[in-house]
JSON list of N, CA and C in Angstrom, two decimals:
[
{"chain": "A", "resi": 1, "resn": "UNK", "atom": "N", "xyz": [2.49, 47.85, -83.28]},
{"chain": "A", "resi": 1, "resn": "UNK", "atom": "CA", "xyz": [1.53, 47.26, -84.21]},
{"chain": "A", "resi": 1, "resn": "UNK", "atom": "C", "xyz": [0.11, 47.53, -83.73]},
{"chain": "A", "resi": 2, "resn": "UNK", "atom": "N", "xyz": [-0.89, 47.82, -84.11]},
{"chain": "A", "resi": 2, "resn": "UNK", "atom": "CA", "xyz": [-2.23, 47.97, -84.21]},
{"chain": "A", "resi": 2, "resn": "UNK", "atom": "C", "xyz": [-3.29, 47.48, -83.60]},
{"chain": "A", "resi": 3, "resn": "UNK", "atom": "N", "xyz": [-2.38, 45.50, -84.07]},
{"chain": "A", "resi": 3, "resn": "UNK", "atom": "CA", "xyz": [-2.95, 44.44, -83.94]},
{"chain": "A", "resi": 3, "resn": "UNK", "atom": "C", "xyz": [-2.65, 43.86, -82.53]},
{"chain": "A", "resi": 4, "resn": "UNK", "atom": "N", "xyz": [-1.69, 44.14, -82.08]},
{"chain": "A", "resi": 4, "resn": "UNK", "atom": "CA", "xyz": [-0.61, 43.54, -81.00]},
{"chain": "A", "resi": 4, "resn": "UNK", "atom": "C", "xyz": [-2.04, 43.90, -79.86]},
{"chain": "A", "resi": 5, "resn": "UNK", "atom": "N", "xyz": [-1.96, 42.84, -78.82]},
{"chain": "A", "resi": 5, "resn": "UNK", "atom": "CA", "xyz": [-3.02, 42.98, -77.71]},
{"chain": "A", "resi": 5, "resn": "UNK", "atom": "C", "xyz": [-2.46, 43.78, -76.44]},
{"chain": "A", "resi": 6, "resn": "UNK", "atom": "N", "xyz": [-0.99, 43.89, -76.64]},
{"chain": "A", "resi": 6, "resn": "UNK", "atom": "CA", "xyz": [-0.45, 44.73, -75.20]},
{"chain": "A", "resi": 6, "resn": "UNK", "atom": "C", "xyz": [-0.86, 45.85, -76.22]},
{"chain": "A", "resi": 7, "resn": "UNK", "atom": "N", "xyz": [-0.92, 46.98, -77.32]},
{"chain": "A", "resi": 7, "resn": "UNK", "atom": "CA", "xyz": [-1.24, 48.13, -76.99]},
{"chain": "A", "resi": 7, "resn": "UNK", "atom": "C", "xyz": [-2.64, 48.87, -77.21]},
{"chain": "A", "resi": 8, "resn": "UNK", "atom": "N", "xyz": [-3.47, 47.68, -76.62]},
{"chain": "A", "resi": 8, "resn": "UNK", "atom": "CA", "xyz": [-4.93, 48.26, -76.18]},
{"chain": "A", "resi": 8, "resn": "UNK", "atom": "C", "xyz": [-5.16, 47.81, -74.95]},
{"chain": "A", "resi": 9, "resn": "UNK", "atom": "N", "xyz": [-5.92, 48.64, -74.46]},
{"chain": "A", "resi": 9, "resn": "UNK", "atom": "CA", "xyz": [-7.09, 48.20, -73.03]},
{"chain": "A", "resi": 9, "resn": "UNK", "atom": "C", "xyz": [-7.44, 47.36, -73.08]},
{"chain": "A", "resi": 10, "resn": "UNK", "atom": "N", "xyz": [-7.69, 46.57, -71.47]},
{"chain": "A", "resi": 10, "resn": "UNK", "atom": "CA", "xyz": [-7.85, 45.78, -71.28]},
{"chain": "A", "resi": 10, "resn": "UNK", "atom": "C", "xyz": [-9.23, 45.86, -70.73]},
{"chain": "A", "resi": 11, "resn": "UNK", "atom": "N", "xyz": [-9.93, 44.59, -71.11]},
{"chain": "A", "resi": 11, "resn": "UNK", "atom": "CA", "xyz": [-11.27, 44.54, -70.62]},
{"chain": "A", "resi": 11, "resn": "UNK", "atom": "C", "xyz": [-11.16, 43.88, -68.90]},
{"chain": "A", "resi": 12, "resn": "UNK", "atom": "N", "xyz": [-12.12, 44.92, -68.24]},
{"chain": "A", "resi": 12, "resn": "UNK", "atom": "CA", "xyz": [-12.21, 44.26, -66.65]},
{"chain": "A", "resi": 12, "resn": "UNK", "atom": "C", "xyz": [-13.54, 44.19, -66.58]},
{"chain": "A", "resi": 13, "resn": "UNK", "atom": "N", "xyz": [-14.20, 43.16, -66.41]},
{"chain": "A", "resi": 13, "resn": "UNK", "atom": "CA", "xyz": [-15.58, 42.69, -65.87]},
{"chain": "A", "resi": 13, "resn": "UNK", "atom": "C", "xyz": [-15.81, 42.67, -64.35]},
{"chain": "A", "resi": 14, "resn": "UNK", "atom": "N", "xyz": [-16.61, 43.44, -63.51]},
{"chain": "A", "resi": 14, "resn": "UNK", "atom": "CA", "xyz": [-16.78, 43.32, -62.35]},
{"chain": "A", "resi": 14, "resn": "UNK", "atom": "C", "xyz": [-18.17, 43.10, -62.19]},
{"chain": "A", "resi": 15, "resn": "UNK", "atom": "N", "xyz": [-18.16, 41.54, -61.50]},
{"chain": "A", "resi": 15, "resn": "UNK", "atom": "CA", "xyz": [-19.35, 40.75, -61.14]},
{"chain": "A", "resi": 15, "resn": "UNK", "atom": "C", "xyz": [-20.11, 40.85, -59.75]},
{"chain": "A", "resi": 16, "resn": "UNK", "atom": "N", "xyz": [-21.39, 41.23, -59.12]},
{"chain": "A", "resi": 16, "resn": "UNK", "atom": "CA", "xyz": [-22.08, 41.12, -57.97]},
{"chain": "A", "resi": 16, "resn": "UNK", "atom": "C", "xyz": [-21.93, 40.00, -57.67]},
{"chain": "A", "resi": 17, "resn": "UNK", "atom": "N", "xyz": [-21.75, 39.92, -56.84]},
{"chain": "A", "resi": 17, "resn": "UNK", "atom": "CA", "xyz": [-21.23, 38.28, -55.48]},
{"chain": "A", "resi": 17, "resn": "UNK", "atom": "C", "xyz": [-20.17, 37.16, -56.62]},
{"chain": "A", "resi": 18, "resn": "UNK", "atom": "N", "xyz": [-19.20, 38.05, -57.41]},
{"chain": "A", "resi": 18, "resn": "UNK", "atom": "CA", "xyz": [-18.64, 36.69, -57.88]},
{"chain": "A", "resi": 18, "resn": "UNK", "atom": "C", "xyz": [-17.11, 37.18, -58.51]},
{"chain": "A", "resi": 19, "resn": "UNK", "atom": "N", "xyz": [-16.34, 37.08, -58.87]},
{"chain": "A", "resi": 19, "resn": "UNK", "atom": "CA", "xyz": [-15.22, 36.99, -59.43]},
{"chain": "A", "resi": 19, "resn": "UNK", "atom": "C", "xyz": [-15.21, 38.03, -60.22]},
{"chain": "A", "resi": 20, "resn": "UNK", "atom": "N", "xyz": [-14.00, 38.87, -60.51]},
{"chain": "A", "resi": 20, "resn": "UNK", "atom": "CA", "xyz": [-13.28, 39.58, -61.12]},
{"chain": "A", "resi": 20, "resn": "UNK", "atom": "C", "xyz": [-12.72, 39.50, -62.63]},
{"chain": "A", "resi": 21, "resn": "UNK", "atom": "N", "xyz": [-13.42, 39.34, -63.54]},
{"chain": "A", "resi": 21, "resn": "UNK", "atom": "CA", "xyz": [-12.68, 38.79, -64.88]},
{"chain": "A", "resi": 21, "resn": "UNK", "atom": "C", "xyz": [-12.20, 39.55, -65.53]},
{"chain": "A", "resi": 22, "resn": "UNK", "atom": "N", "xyz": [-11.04, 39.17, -66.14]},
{"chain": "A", "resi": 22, "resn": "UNK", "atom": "CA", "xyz": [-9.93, 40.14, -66.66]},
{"chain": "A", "resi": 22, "resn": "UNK", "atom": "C", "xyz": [-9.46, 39.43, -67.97]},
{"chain": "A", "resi": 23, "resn": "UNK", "atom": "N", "xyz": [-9.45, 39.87, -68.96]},
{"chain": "A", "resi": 23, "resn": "UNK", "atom": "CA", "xyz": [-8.93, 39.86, -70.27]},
{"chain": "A", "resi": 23, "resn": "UNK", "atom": "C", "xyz": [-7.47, 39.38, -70.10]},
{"chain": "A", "resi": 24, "resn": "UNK", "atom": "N", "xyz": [-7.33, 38.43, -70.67]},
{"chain": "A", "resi": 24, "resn": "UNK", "atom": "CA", "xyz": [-5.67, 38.13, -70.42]},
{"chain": "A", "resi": 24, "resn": "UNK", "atom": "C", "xyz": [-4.54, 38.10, -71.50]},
{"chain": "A", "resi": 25, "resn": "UNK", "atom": "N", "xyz": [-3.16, 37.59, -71.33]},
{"chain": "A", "resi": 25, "resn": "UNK", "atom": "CA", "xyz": [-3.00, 37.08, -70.21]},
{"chain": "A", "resi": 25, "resn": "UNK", "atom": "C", "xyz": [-2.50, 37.95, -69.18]},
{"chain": "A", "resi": 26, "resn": "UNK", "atom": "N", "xyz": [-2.81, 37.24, -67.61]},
{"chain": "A", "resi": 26, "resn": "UNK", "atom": "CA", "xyz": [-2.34, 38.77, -66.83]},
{"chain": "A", "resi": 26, "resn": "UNK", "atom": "C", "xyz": [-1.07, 38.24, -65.78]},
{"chain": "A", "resi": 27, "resn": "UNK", "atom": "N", "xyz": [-0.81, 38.88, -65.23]},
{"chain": "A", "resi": 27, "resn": "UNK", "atom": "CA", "xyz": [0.15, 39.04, -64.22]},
{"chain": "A", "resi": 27, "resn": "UNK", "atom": "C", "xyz": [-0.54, 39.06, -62.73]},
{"chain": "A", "resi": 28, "resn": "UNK", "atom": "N", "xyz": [-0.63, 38.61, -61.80]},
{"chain": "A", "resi": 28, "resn": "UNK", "atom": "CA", "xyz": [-0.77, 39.11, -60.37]},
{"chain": "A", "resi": 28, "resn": "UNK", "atom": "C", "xyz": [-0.24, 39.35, -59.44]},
{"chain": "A", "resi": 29, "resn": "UNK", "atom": "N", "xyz": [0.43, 40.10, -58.70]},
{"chain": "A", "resi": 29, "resn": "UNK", "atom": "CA", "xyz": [1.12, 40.79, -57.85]},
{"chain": "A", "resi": 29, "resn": "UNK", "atom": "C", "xyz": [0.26, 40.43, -56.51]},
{"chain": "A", "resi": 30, "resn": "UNK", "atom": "N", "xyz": [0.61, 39.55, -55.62]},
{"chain": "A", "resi": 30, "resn": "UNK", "atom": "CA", "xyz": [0.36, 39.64, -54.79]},
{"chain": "A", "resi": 30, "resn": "UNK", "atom": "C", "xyz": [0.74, 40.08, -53.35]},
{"chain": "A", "resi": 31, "resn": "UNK", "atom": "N", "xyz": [-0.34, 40.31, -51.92]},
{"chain": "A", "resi": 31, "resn": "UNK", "atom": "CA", "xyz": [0.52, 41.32, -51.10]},
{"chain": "A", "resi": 31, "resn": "UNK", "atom": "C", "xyz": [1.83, 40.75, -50.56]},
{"chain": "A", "resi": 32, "resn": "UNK", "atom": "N", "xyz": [1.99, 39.64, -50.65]},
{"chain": "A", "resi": 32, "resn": "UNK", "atom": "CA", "xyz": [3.42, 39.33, -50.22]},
{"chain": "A", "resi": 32, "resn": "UNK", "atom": "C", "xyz": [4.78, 39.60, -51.10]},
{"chain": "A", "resi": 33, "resn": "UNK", "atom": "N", "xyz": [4.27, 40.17, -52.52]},
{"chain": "A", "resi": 33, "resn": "UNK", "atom": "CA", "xyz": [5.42, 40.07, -53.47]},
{"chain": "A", "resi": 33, "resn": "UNK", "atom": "C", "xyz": [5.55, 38.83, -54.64]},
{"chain": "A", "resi": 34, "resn": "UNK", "atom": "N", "xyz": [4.80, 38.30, -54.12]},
{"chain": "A", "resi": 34, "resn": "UNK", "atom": "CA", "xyz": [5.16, 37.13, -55.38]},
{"chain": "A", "resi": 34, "resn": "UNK", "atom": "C", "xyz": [3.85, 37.23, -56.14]},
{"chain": "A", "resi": 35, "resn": "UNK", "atom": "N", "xyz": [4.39, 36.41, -57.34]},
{"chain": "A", "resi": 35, "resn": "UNK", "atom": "CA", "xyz": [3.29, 37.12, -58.69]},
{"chain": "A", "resi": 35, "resn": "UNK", "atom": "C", "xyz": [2.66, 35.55, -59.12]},
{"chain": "A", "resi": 36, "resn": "UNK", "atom": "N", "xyz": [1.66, 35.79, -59.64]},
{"chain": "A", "resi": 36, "resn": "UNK", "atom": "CA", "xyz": [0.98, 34.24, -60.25]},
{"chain": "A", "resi": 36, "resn": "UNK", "atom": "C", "xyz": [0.51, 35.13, -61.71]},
{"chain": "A", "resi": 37, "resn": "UNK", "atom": "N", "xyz": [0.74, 33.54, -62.70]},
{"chain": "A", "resi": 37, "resn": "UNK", "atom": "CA", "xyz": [0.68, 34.33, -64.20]},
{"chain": "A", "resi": 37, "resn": "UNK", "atom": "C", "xyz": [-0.37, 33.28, -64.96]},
{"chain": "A", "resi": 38, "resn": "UNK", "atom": "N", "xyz": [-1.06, 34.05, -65.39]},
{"chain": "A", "resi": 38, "resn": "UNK", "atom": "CA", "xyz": [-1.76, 33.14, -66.40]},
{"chain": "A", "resi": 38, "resn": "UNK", "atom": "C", "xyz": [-2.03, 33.61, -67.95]},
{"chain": "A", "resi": 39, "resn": "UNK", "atom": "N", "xyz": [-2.16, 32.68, -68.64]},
{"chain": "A", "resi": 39, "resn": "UNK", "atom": "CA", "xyz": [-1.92, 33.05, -70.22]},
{"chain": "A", "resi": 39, "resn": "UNK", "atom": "C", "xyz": [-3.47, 32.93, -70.87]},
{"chain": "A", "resi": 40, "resn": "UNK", "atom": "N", "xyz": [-4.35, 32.63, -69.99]},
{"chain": "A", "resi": 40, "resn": "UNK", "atom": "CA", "xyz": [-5.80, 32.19, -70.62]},
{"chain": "A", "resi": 40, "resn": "UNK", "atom": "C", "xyz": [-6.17, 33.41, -71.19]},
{"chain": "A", "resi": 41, "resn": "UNK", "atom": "N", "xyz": [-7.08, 33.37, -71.87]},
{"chain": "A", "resi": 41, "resn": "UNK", "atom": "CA", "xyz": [-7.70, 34.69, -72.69]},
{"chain": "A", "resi": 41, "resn": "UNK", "atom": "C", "xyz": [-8.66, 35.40, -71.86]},
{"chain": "A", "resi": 42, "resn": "UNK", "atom": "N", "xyz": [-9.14, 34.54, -70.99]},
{"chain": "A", "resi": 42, "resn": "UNK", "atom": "CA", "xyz": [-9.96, 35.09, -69.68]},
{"chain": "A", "resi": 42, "resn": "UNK", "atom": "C", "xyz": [-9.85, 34.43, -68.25]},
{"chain": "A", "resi": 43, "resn": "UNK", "atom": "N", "xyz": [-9.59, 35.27, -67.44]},
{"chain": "A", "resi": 43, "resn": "UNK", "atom": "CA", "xyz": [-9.20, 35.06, -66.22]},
{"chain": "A", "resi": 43, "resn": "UNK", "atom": "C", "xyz": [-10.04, 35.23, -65.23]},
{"chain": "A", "resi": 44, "resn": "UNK", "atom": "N", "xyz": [-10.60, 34.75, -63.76]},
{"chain": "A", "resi": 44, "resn": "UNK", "atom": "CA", "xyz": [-11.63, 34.94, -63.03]},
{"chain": "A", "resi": 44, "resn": "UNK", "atom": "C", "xyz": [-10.53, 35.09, -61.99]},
{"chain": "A", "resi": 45, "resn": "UNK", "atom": "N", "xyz": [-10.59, 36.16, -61.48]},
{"chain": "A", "resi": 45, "resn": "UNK", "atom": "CA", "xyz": [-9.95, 36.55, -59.97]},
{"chain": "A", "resi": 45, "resn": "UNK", "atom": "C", "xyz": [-10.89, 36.85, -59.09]},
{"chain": "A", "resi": 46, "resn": "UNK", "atom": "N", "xyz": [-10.53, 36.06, -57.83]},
{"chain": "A", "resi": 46, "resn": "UNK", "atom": "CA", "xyz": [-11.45, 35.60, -56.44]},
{"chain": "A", "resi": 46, "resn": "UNK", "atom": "C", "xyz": [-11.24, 37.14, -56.06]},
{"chain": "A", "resi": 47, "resn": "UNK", "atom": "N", "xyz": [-12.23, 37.81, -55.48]},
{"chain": "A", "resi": 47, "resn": "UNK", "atom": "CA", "xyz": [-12.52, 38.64, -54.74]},
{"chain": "A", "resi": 47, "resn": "UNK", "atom": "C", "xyz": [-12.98, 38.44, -53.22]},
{"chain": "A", "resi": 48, "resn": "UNK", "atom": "N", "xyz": [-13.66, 37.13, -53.36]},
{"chain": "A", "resi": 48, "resn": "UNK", "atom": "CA", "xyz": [-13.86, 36.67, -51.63]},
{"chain": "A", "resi": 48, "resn": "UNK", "atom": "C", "xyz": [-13.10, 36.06, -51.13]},
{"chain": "A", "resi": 49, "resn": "UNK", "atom": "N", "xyz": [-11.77, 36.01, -51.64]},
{"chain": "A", "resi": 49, "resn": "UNK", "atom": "CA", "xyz": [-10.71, 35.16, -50.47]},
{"chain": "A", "resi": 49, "resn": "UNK", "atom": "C", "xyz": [-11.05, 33.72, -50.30]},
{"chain": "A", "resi": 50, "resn": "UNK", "atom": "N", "xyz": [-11.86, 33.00, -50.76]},
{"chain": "A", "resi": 50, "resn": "UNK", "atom": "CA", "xyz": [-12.21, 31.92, -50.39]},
{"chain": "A", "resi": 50, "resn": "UNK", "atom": "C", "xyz": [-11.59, 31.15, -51.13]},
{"chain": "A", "resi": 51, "resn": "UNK", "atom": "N", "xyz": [-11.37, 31.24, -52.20]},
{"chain": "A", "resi": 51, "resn": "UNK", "atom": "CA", "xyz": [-10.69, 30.12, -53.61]},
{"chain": "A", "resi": 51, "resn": "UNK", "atom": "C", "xyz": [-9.58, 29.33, -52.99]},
{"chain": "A", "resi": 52, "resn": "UNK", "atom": "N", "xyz": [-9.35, 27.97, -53.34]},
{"chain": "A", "resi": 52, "resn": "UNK", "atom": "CA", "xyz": [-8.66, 27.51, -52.56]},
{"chain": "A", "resi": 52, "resn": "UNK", "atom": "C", "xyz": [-7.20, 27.64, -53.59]},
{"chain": "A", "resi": 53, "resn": "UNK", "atom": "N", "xyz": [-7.66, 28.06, -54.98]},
{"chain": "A", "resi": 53, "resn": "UNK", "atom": "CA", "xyz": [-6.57, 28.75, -55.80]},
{"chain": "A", "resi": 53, "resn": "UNK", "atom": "C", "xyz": [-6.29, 29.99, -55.92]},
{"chain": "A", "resi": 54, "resn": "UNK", "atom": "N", "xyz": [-6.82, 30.39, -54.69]},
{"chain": "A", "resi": 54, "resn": "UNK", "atom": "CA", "xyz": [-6.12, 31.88, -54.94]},
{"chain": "A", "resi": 54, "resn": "UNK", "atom": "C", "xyz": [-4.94, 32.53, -55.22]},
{"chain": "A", "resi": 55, "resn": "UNK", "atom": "N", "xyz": [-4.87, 33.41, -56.43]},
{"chain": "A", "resi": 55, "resn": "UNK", "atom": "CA", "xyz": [-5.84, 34.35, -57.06]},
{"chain": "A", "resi": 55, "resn": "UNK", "atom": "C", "xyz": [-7.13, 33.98, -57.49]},
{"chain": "A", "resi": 56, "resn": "UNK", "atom": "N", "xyz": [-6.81, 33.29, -58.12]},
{"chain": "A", "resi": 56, "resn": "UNK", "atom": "CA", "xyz": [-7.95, 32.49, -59.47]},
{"chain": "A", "resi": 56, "resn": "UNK", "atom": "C", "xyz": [-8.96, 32.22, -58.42]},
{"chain": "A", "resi": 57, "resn": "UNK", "atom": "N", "xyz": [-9.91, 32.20, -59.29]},
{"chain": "A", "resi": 57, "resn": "UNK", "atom": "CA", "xyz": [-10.98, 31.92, -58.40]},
{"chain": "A", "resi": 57, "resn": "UNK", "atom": "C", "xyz": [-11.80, 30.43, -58.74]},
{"chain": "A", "resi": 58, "resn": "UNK", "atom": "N", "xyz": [-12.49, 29.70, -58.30]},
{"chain": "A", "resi": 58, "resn": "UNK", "atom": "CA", "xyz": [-12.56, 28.05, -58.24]},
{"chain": "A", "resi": 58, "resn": "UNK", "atom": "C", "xyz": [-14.33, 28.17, -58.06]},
{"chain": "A", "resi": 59, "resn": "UNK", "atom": "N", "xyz": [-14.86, 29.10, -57.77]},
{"chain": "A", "resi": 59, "resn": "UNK", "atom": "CA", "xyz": [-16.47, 29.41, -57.73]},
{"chain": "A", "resi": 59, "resn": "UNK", "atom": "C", "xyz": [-16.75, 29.08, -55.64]},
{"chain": "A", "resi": 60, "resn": "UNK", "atom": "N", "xyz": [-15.76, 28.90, -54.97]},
{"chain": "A", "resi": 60, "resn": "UNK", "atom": "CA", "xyz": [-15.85, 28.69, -53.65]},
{"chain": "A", "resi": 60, "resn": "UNK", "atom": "C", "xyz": [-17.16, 29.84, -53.53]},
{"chain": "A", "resi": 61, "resn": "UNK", "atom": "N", "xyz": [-17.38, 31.13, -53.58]},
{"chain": "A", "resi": 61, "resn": "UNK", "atom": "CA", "xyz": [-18.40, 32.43, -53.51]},
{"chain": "A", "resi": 61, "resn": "UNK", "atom": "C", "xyz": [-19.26, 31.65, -53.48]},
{"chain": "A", "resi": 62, "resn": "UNK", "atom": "N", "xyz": [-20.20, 30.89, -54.32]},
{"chain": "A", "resi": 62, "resn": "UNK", "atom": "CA", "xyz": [-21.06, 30.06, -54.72]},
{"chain": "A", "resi": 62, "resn": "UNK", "atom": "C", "xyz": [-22.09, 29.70, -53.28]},
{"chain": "A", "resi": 63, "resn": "UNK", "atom": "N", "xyz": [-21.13, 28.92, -52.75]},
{"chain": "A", "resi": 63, "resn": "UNK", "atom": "CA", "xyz": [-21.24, 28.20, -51.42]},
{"chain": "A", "resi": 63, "resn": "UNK", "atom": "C", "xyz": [-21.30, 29.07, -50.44]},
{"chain": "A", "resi": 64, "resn": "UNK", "atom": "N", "xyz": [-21.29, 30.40, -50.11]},
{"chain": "A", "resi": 64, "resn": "UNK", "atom": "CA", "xyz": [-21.08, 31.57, -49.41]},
{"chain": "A", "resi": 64, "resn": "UNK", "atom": "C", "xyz": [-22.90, 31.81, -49.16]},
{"chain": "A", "resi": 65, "resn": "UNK", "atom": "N", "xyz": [-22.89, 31.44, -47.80]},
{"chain": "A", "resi": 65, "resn": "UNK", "atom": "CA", "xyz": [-24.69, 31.73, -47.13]},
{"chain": "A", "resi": 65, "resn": "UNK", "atom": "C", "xyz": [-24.81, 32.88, -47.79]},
{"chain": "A", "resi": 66, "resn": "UNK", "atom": "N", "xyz": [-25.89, 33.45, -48.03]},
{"chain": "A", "resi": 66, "resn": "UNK", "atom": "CA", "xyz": [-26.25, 34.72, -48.39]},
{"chain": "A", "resi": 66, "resn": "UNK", "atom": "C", "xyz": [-27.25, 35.20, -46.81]},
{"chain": "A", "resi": 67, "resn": "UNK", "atom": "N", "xyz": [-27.17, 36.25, -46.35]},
{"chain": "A", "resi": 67, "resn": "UNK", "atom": "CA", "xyz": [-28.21, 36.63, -45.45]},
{"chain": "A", "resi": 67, "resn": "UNK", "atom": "C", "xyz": [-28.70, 38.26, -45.35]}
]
């Protein structure tokens, strides 16, 4: 179908000092093998490891000294 959202591209937003946002819903594969899923229409994935929900990201970056 045309309309169907699995057969188009997906939008990826990549943010300076902040989270990863991804068009959803997505899947995450993480390095241990296990996956975290979310169905939101937009997703923020932590790039600084800090989120205490990681994948997802919680804005922890925020709080990150800048120097």
């Amino acid at each position: 179908m045309p309309n169907d959202r699995s057969d188009r591209a997906r939008r990826v937003q990549l943010r300076r000092d902040g989270p990863l946002l991804v068009e959803g819903p997505v899947e995450v594969v993480l390095e241990d093998g296990t996956t975290a899923f979310s169905d939101r229409c937009l997703v923020a994935l932590c790039t600084c490891r800090r989120s205490r929900r990681y994948p997802w990201c919680d804005t922890s970056h925020r709080s990150r000294s800048r120097g």
